[in-house]
Coordinates of N, CA, C and O in Angstrom, one line a residue:
X180 N -9.3 -31.2 -56.7 CA -8.8 -31.9 -57.8 C -7.4 -32.4 -57.5 O -6.7 -31.8 -56.6
X181 N -6.9 -33.4 -58.2 CA -5.5 -33.9 -58.1 C -5.0 -34.1 -59.5 O -5.6 -34.6 -60.4
X182 N -3.7 -33.7 -59.7 CA -3.0 -33.8 -61.0 C -1.8 -34.8 -60.7 O -1.0 -34.5 -59.9
X183 N -1.8 -35.8 -61.6 CA -0.7 -36.8 -61.5 C 0.1 -36.6 -62.8 O -0.4 -36.7 -63.9
X184 N 1.5 -36.5 -62.6 CA 2.3 -36.3 -63.8 C 3.5 -37.3 -63.7 O 4.0 -37.6 -62.6
X185 N 3.9 -37.8 -64.9 CA 5.1 -38.5 -65.0 C 6.0 -37.8 -66.0 O 5.5 -37.5 -67.1
X186 N 7.2 -37.6 -65.7 CA 8.1 -36.9 -66.7 C 9.0 -38.0 -67.3 O 9.5 -38.9 -66.5
X187 N 9.2 -37.9 -68.6 CA 10.1 -38.9 -69.3 C 11.1 -38.1 -70.0 O 10.8 -37.1 -70.8
X188 N 12.4 -38.5 -69.9 CA 13.5 -37.9 -70.6 C 14.0 -38.9 -71.7 O 14.7 -39.8 -71.4
X189 N 13.5 -38.6 -72.9 CA 13.7 -39.5 -74.0 C 15.0 -39.1 -74.8 O 15.2 -37.9 -75.2
X190 N 15.9 -40.1 -75.0 CA 17.1 -39.9 -75.7 C 16.8 -39.4 -77.2 O 15.9 -40.0 -77.8
X191 N 17.5 -38.4 -77.7 CA 17.3 -38.0 -79.1 C 17.3 -39.2 -80.1 O 18.1 -40.1 -80.0
X192 N 16.4 -39.1 -81.0 CA 16.2 -40.1 -82.0 C 15.2 -41.1 -81.7 O 14.8 -41.9 -82.5
X193 N 14.7 -41.1 -80.5 CA 13.7 -42.1 -80.0 C 12.3 -41.4 -79.8 O 11.3 -42.1 -79.4
X194 N 12.2 -40.2 -80.2 CA 10.9 -39.5 -79.9 C 9.7 -40.1 -80.7 O 8.7 -40.2 -80.1
X195 N 10.0 -40.4 -82.0 CA 8.9 -41.0 -82.8 C 8.4 -42.3 -82.2 O 7.2 -42.5 -82.1
X196 N 9.3 -43.1 -81.8 CA 8.9 -44.4 -81.2 C 8.2 -44.2 -79.9 O 7.2 -44.9 -79.6
X197 N 8.6 -43.3 -79.0 CA 8.0 -43.0 -77.8 C 6.5 -42.6 -78.0 O 5.6 -43.1 -77.4
X198 N 6.4 -41.6 -79.0 CA 5.0 -41.1 -79.3 C 4.1 -42.2 -79.9 O 2.9 -42.3 -79.5
X199 N 4.7 -43.0 -80.7 CA 3.9 -44.1 -81.3 C 3.4 -45.1 -80.2 O 2.3 -45.6 -80.3
X200 N 4.3 -45.4 -79.3 CA 3.9 -46.3 -78.2 C 2.7 -45.7 -77.4 O 1.7 -46.4 -77.2
X201 N 2.8 -44.4 -77.1 CA 1.7 -43.8 -76.4 C 0.4 -43.7 -77.2 O -0.7 -43.9 -76.7
X202 N 0.5 -43.4 -78.5 CA -0.7 -43.3 -79.4 C -1.3 -44.7 -79.5 O -2.6 -44.7 -79.7
X203 N -0.6 -45.7 -79.4 CA -1.1 -47.1 -79.6 C -1.6 -47.7 -78.3 O -2.2 -48.8 -78.4
X204 N -1.4 -47.1 -77.2 CA -1.9 -47.7 -75.9 C -3.4 -47.7 -75.8 O -4.0 -46.7 -76.2
X205 N -3.9 -48.7 -75.2 CA -5.3 -48.8 -75.0 C -5.7 -47.9 -73.8 O -5.1 -48.1 -72.7
X206 N -6.6 -47.0 -74.0 CA -6.9 -46.1 -72.9 C -7.9 -46.8 -71.9 O -8.9 -47.4 -72.3
X207 N -7.6 -46.8 -70.6 CA -8.5 -47.4 -69.6 C -8.9 -46.4 -68.6 O -9.7 -46.7 -67.7
X208 N -8.4 -45.1 -68.7 CA -8.7 -44.1 -67.7 C -10.2 -43.8 -67.6 O -10.7 -43.6 -66.5
X209 N -10.8 -43.7 -68.7 CA -12.3 -43.3 -68.8 C -13.2 -44.3 -68.0 O -14.3 -43.9 -67.7
X210 N -12.7 -45.4 -67.8 CA -13.5 -46.4 -67.0 C -13.5 -46.2 -65.5 O -14.3 -46.8 -64.8
X211 N -12.7 -45.2 -65.1 CA -12.5 -45.0 -63.7 C -13.4 -43.8 -63.2 O -13.4 -42.8 -63.8
X212 N -13.9 -44.0 -62.0 CA -14.7 -42.9 -61.3 C -13.7 -41.9 -60.9 O -12.6 -42.2 -60.5
X213 N -14.1 -40.6 -61.1 CA -13.2 -39.5 -60.7 C -12.2 -39.0 -61.8 O -11.5 -38.0 -61.6
X214 N -12.1 -39.8 -62.9 CA -11.2 -39.4 -63.9 C -11.7 -38.2 -64.7 O -12.9 -38.1 -65.0
X215 N -10.9 -37.2 -65.0 CA -11.3 -36.0 -65.7 C -10.7 -35.9 -67.1 O -11.4 -35.8 -68.1
X216 N -9.4 -35.9 -67.1 CA -8.7 -35.8 -68.5 C -7.3 -36.2 -68.4 O -6.7 -36.3 -67.4
X217 N -6.7 -36.5 -69.6 CA -5.3 -36.9 -69.8 C -4.7 -36.1 -70.9 O -5.4 -35.7 -71.9
X218 N -3.4 -35.8 -70.7 CA -2.6 -35.1 -71.7 C -1.3 -35.8 -71.8 O -0.7 -36.1 -70.7
X219 N -0.7 -35.9 -73.0 CA 0.7 -36.3 -73.1 C 1.3 -35.0 -73.7 O 0.9 -34.5 -74.7
X220 N 2.3 -34.5 -72.9 CA 2.9 -33.2 -73.3 C 4.3 -33.4 -73.8 O 5.1 -34.3 -73.3
X221 N 4.7 -32.7 -74.9 CA 6.0 -32.7 -75.4 C 6.7 -31.4 -75.0 O 6.2 -30.4 -75.4
X222 N 7.8 -31.5 -74.3 CA 8.5 -30.3 -73.9 C 9.7 -30.0 -74.7 O 9.8 -30.4 -75.8
X223 N 10.6 -29.2 -74.1 CA 11.7 -28.7 -74.8 C 12.8 -29.8 -75.0 O 12.8 -30.8 -74.3
X224 N 13.6 -29.6 -76.0 CA 14.7 -30.5 -76.3 C 15.9 -30.0 -75.7 O 16.2 -28.8 -75.8
X225 N 16.7 -30.8 -75.1 CA 18.0 -30.5 -74.6 C 19.0 -31.3 -75.4 O 18.6 -32.1 -76.3
X226 N 20.2 -31.1 -75.1 CA 21.3 -31.8 -75.9 C 21.2 -33.3 -75.8 O 21.4 -34.0 -76.7
X227 N 20.8 -33.8 -74.6 CA 20.8 -35.2 -74.3 C 19.4 -35.8 -74.2 O 19.3 -37.0 -74.0
X228 N 18.3 -35.1 -74.3 CA 17.0 -35.6 -74.2 C 15.9 -34.7 -74.7 O 16.2 -33.5 -74.8
X229 N 14.7 -35.3 -75.0 CA 13.5 -34.5 -75.2 C 12.6 -34.8 -74.0 O 12.4 -36.0 -73.6
X230 N 12.1 -33.8 -73.4 CA 11.2 -33.9 -72.2 C 9.8 -34.2 -72.6 O 9.2 -33.4 -73.5
X231 N 9.2 -35.2 -72.0 CA 7.7 -35.5 -72.2 C 7.1 -35.6 -70.8 O 7.8 -35.9 -69.8
X232 N 5.8 -35.3 -70.7 CA 5.1 -35.5 -69.4 C 3.7 -36.0 -69.7 O 3.0 -35.4 -70.5
X233 N 3.3 -37.0 -69.0 CA 1.9 -37.5 -69.0 C 1.3 -36.7 -67.8 O 1.9 -36.5 -66.8
X234 N 0.0 -36.3 -68.0 CA -0.7 -35.4 -67.1 C -2.1 -35.9 -67.0 O -2.8 -35.8 -68.0
X235 N -2.5 -36.4 -65.9 CA -3.9 -36.8 -65.7 C -4.5 -35.9 -64.6 O -3.9 -35.6 -63.6
X236 N -5.8 -35.6 -64.8 CA -6.5 -34.8 -63.8 C -7.6 -35.7 -63.2 O -8.4 -36.3 -64.0
X237 N -7.7 -35.7 -61.9 CA -8.7 -36.5 -61.1 C -9.5 -35.6 -60.2 O -9.1 -34.5 -59.8
X238 N -10.7 -36.0 -59.9 CA -11.5 -35.3 -59.0 C -10.9 -35.2 -57.6 O -11.1 -34.2 -56.9
X239 N -10.1 -36.2 -57.2 CA -9.4 -36.2 -55.9 C -8.2 -37.1 -55.9 O -8.1 -38.0 -56.8
X240 N -7.4 -37.0 -54.9 CA -6.3 -37.9 -54.7 C -6.8 -39.3 -54.5 O -6.2 -40.3 -55.0
X241 N -7.9 -39.5 -53.8 CA -8.4 -40.8 -53.6 C -8.9 -41.5 -54.9 O -8.7 -42.7 -55.0
X242 N -9.4 -40.7 -55.8 CA -9.7 -41.3 -57.1 C -8.5 -41.7 -57.8 O -8.4 -42.8 -58.5
X243 N -7.4 -40.9 -57.8 CA -6.1 -41.3 -58.4 C -5.6 -42.6 -57.7 O -5.2 -43.5 -58.4
X244 N -5.6 -42.6 -56.4 CA -5.1 -43.8 -55.7 C -5.9 -45.1 -56.1 O -5.3 -46.1 -56.3
X245 N -7.2 -44.9 -56.3 CA -8.0 -46.1 -56.7 C -7.6 -46.6 -58.1 O -7.6 -47.8 -58.4
X246 N -7.3 -45.6 -59.0 CA -6.7 -46.0 -60.3 C -5.5 -46.8 -60.2 O -5.3 -47.8 -60.9
X247 N -4.5 -46.4 -59.3 CA -3.3 -47.1 -59.2 C -3.4 -48.5 -58.7 O -2.5 -49.4 -58.8
X248 N -4.6 -48.8 -58.0 CA -4.8 -50.1 -57.4 C -5.8 -51.0 -58.3 O -6.2 -52.1 -57.9
X249 N -6.2 -50.4 -59.4 CA -7.3 -51.1 -60.2 C -6.8 -52.1 -61.2 O -5.6 -52.1 -61.6
X250 N -7.7 -52.9 -61.7 CA -7.5 -53.8 -62.8 C -7.2 -53.0 -64.0 O -6.4 -53.4 -64.9
X251 N -7.8 -51.9 -64.2 CA -7.6 -51.0 -65.4 C -6.2 -50.5 -65.5 O -5.6 -50.5 -66.5
X252 N -5.6 -50.2 -64.3 CA -4.2 -49.7 -64.2 C -3.3 -50.9 -64.7 O -2.4 -50.7 -65.5
X253 N -3.5 -52.1 -64.1 CA -2.7 -53.2 -64.4 C -2.8 -53.5 -65.9 O -1.8 -53.8 -66.6
X254 N -4.0 -53.5 -66.5 CA -4.2 -53.7 -67.9 C -3.5 -52.7 -68.8 O -2.9 -53.0 -69.8
X255 N -3.6 -51.4 -68.4 CA -3.0 -50.3 -69.2 C -1.5 -50.4 -69.2 O -0.8 -49.9 -70.1
X256 N -0.9 -51.0 -68.1 CA 0.6 -51.0 -68.0 C 1.1 -52.4 -68.4 O 2.3 -52.6 -68.3
X257 N 0.3 -53.4 -68.7 CA 0.7 -54.8 -68.9 C 1.7 -55.0 -70.0 O 2.5 -55.8 -69.9
X258 N 1.6 -54.2 -71.0 CA 2.5 -54.3 -72.2 C 3.7 -53.5 -72.1 O 4.5 -53.4 -73.1
X259 N 4.0 -52.8 -71.0 CA 5.1 -51.9 -70.9 C 6.4 -52.7 -71.2 O 7.3 -52.1 -71.8
X260 N 6.5 -53.9 -70.7 CA 7.7 -54.7 -71.0 C 8.0 -55.0 -72.4 O 9.2 -55.2 -72.8
X261 N 7.0 -55.0 -73.2 CA 7.1 -55.3 -74.7 C 7.9 -54.2 -75.4 O 8.4 -54.4 -76.5
X262 N 7.9 -53.0 -74.8 CA 8.5 -51.8 -75.4 C 10.0 -51.6 -75.1 O 10.6 -50.7 -75.5
X263 N 10.5 -52.5 -74.2 CA 11.9 -52.4 -73.9 C 12.8 -52.5 -75.1 O 12.6 -53.3 -75.9
X264 N 13.7 -51.6 -75.2 CA 14.6 -51.6 -76.4 C 14.1 -50.7 -77.5 O 14.9 -50.4 -78.4
X265 N 12.8 -50.4 -77.5 CA 12.3 -49.5 -78.6 C 12.5 -48.1 -78.4 O 12.6 -47.3 -79.3
X266 N 12.7 -47.7 -77.1 CA 12.9 -46.3 -76.7 C 14.0 -46.3 -75.6 O 14.1 -47.2 -74.8
X267 N 14.9 -45.3 -75.7 CA 15.9 -45.2 -74.7 C 15.6 -43.9 -73.9 O 15.2 -42.9 -74.4
X268 N 15.8 -44.1 -72.6 CA 15.5 -43.0 -71.6 C 16.8 -42.6 -70.9 O 17.7 -43.5 -70.7
X269 N 16.9 -41.4 -70.4 CA 18.1 -41.1 -69.5 C 17.9 -41.7 -68.2 O 18.9 -42.1 -67.5
X270 N 16.6 -41.9 -67.7 CA 16.3 -42.5 -66.5 C 14.8 -42.9 -66.6 O 14.1 -42.5 -67.5
X271 N 14.4 -43.6 -65.6 CA 13.0 -44.0 -65.5 C 12.1 -42.8 -65.4 O 12.5 -41.7 -65.1
X272 N 10.7 -43.0 -65.5 CA 9.8 -41.9 -65.3 C 9.9 -41.3 -63.9 O 10.2 -42.1 -63.0
X273 N 9.7 -40.1 -63.8 CA 9.7 -39.3 -62.6 C 8.3 -38.9 -62.3 O 7.8 -38.1 -63.0
X274 N 7.7 -39.4 -61.2 CA 6.3 -39.1 -60.8 C 6.3 -37.8 -60.0 O 7.1 -37.6 -59.1
X275 N 5.3 -37.0 -60.2 CA 5.0 -35.8 -59.4 C 3.5 -35.7 -59.3 O 2.7 -35.9 -60.3
X276 N 3.0 -35.5 -58.1 CA 1.5 -35.4 -57.8 C 1.2 -34.1 -57.2 O 2.0 -33.6 -56.3
X277 N 0.1 -33.5 -57.6 CA -0.2 -32.1 -57.1 C -1.7 -32.0 -56.7 O -2.6 -32.4 -57.5
X278 N -2.0 -31.5 -55.5 CA -3.3 -31.1 -55.2 C -3.6 -29.8 -55.7 O -2.8 -28.9 -55.6
X279 N -4.8 -29.6 -56.4 CA -5.1 -28.3 -56.9 C -5.7 -27.4 -55.8 O -6.6 -27.8 -55.1
X280 N -5.1 -26.3 -55.6 CA -5.5 -25.4 -54.5 C -6.3 -24.2 -55.1 O -7.0 -23.5 -54.4
X281 N -6.0 -23.8 -56.4 CA -6.8 -22.8 -57.0 C -7.1 -23.3 -58.5 O -6.2 -23.8 -59.1
X282 N -8.3 -23.1 -58.9 CA -8.7 -23.5 -60.3 C -9.4 -22.4 -60.9 O -10.4 -21.8 -60.3
X283 N -9.0 -22.0 -62.1 CA -9.7 -20.9 -62.8 C -10.1 -21.5 -64.2 O -9.3 -22.0 -64.9
X284 N -11.4 -21.5 -64.4 CA -11.9 -22.0 -65.7 C -11.8 -21.1 -66.8 O -11.4 -19.9 -66.6
X285 N -12.2 -21.5 -68.0 CA -12.0 -20.7 -69.2 C -12.8 -19.4 -69.2 O -12.5 -18.4 -69.9
X286 N -13.8 -19.3 -68.4 CA -14.6 -18.1 -68.3 C -14.0 -17.1 -67.3 O -14.5 -16.0 -67.1
X287 N -12.9 -17.5 -66.6 CA -12.3 -16.7 -65.6 C -12.8 -16.9 -64.2 O -12.3 -16.2 -63.3
X288 N -13.8 -17.7 -64.0 CA -14.3 -18.0 -62.7 C -13.2 -18.8 -61.9 O -12.7 -19.8 -62.4
X289 N -12.9 -18.3 -60.7 CA -11.8 -18.9 -59.9 C -12.4 -19.6 -58.7 O -13.3 -19.0 -58.1
X290 N -11.9 -20.8 -58.4 CA -12.3 -21.5 -57.3 C -11.1 -21.7 -56.4 O -10.2 -22.5 -56.7
X291 N -11.1 -20.9 -55.3 CA -10.0 -21.1 -54.3 C -10.2 -22.3 -53.5 O -11.3 -22.8 -53.4
X292 N -9.1 -22.9 -53.0 CA -9.2 -24.1 -52.2 C -9.9 -25.2 -52.9 O -10.8 -25.8 -52.4
X293 N -9.5 -25.4 -54.2 CA -10.2 -26.4 -55.0 C -10.0 -27.8 -54.5 O -10.8 -28.7 -54.8
X294 N -9.0 -28.0 -53.7 CA -8.7 -29.4 -53.2 C -9.7 -29.7 -52.2 O -10.2 -30.7 -52.0

């Protein structure tokens, strides 16, 4: 499995707008082979920002790569420019990608070398 994350540092006072933008986005991930799930995470508040992270799980890095090169990816991100000025960030999104090396499911079954 492969997990792709983007971290967003949203300036205080813009959290509602940020969340509304994400709630209103058209989902295109489910159209992709290898897509497992998506989460938008709200993290701790600091003095100068609230931390958010988008988190997608893929069957493999190759499936994630196919998403980034797909028409669905372009369509999902096409309206990003329309949101300029609605939300203030400390900096642009910060991407992090992870290969899953151990996976434990809800029953406690563990799969080593899951990648």
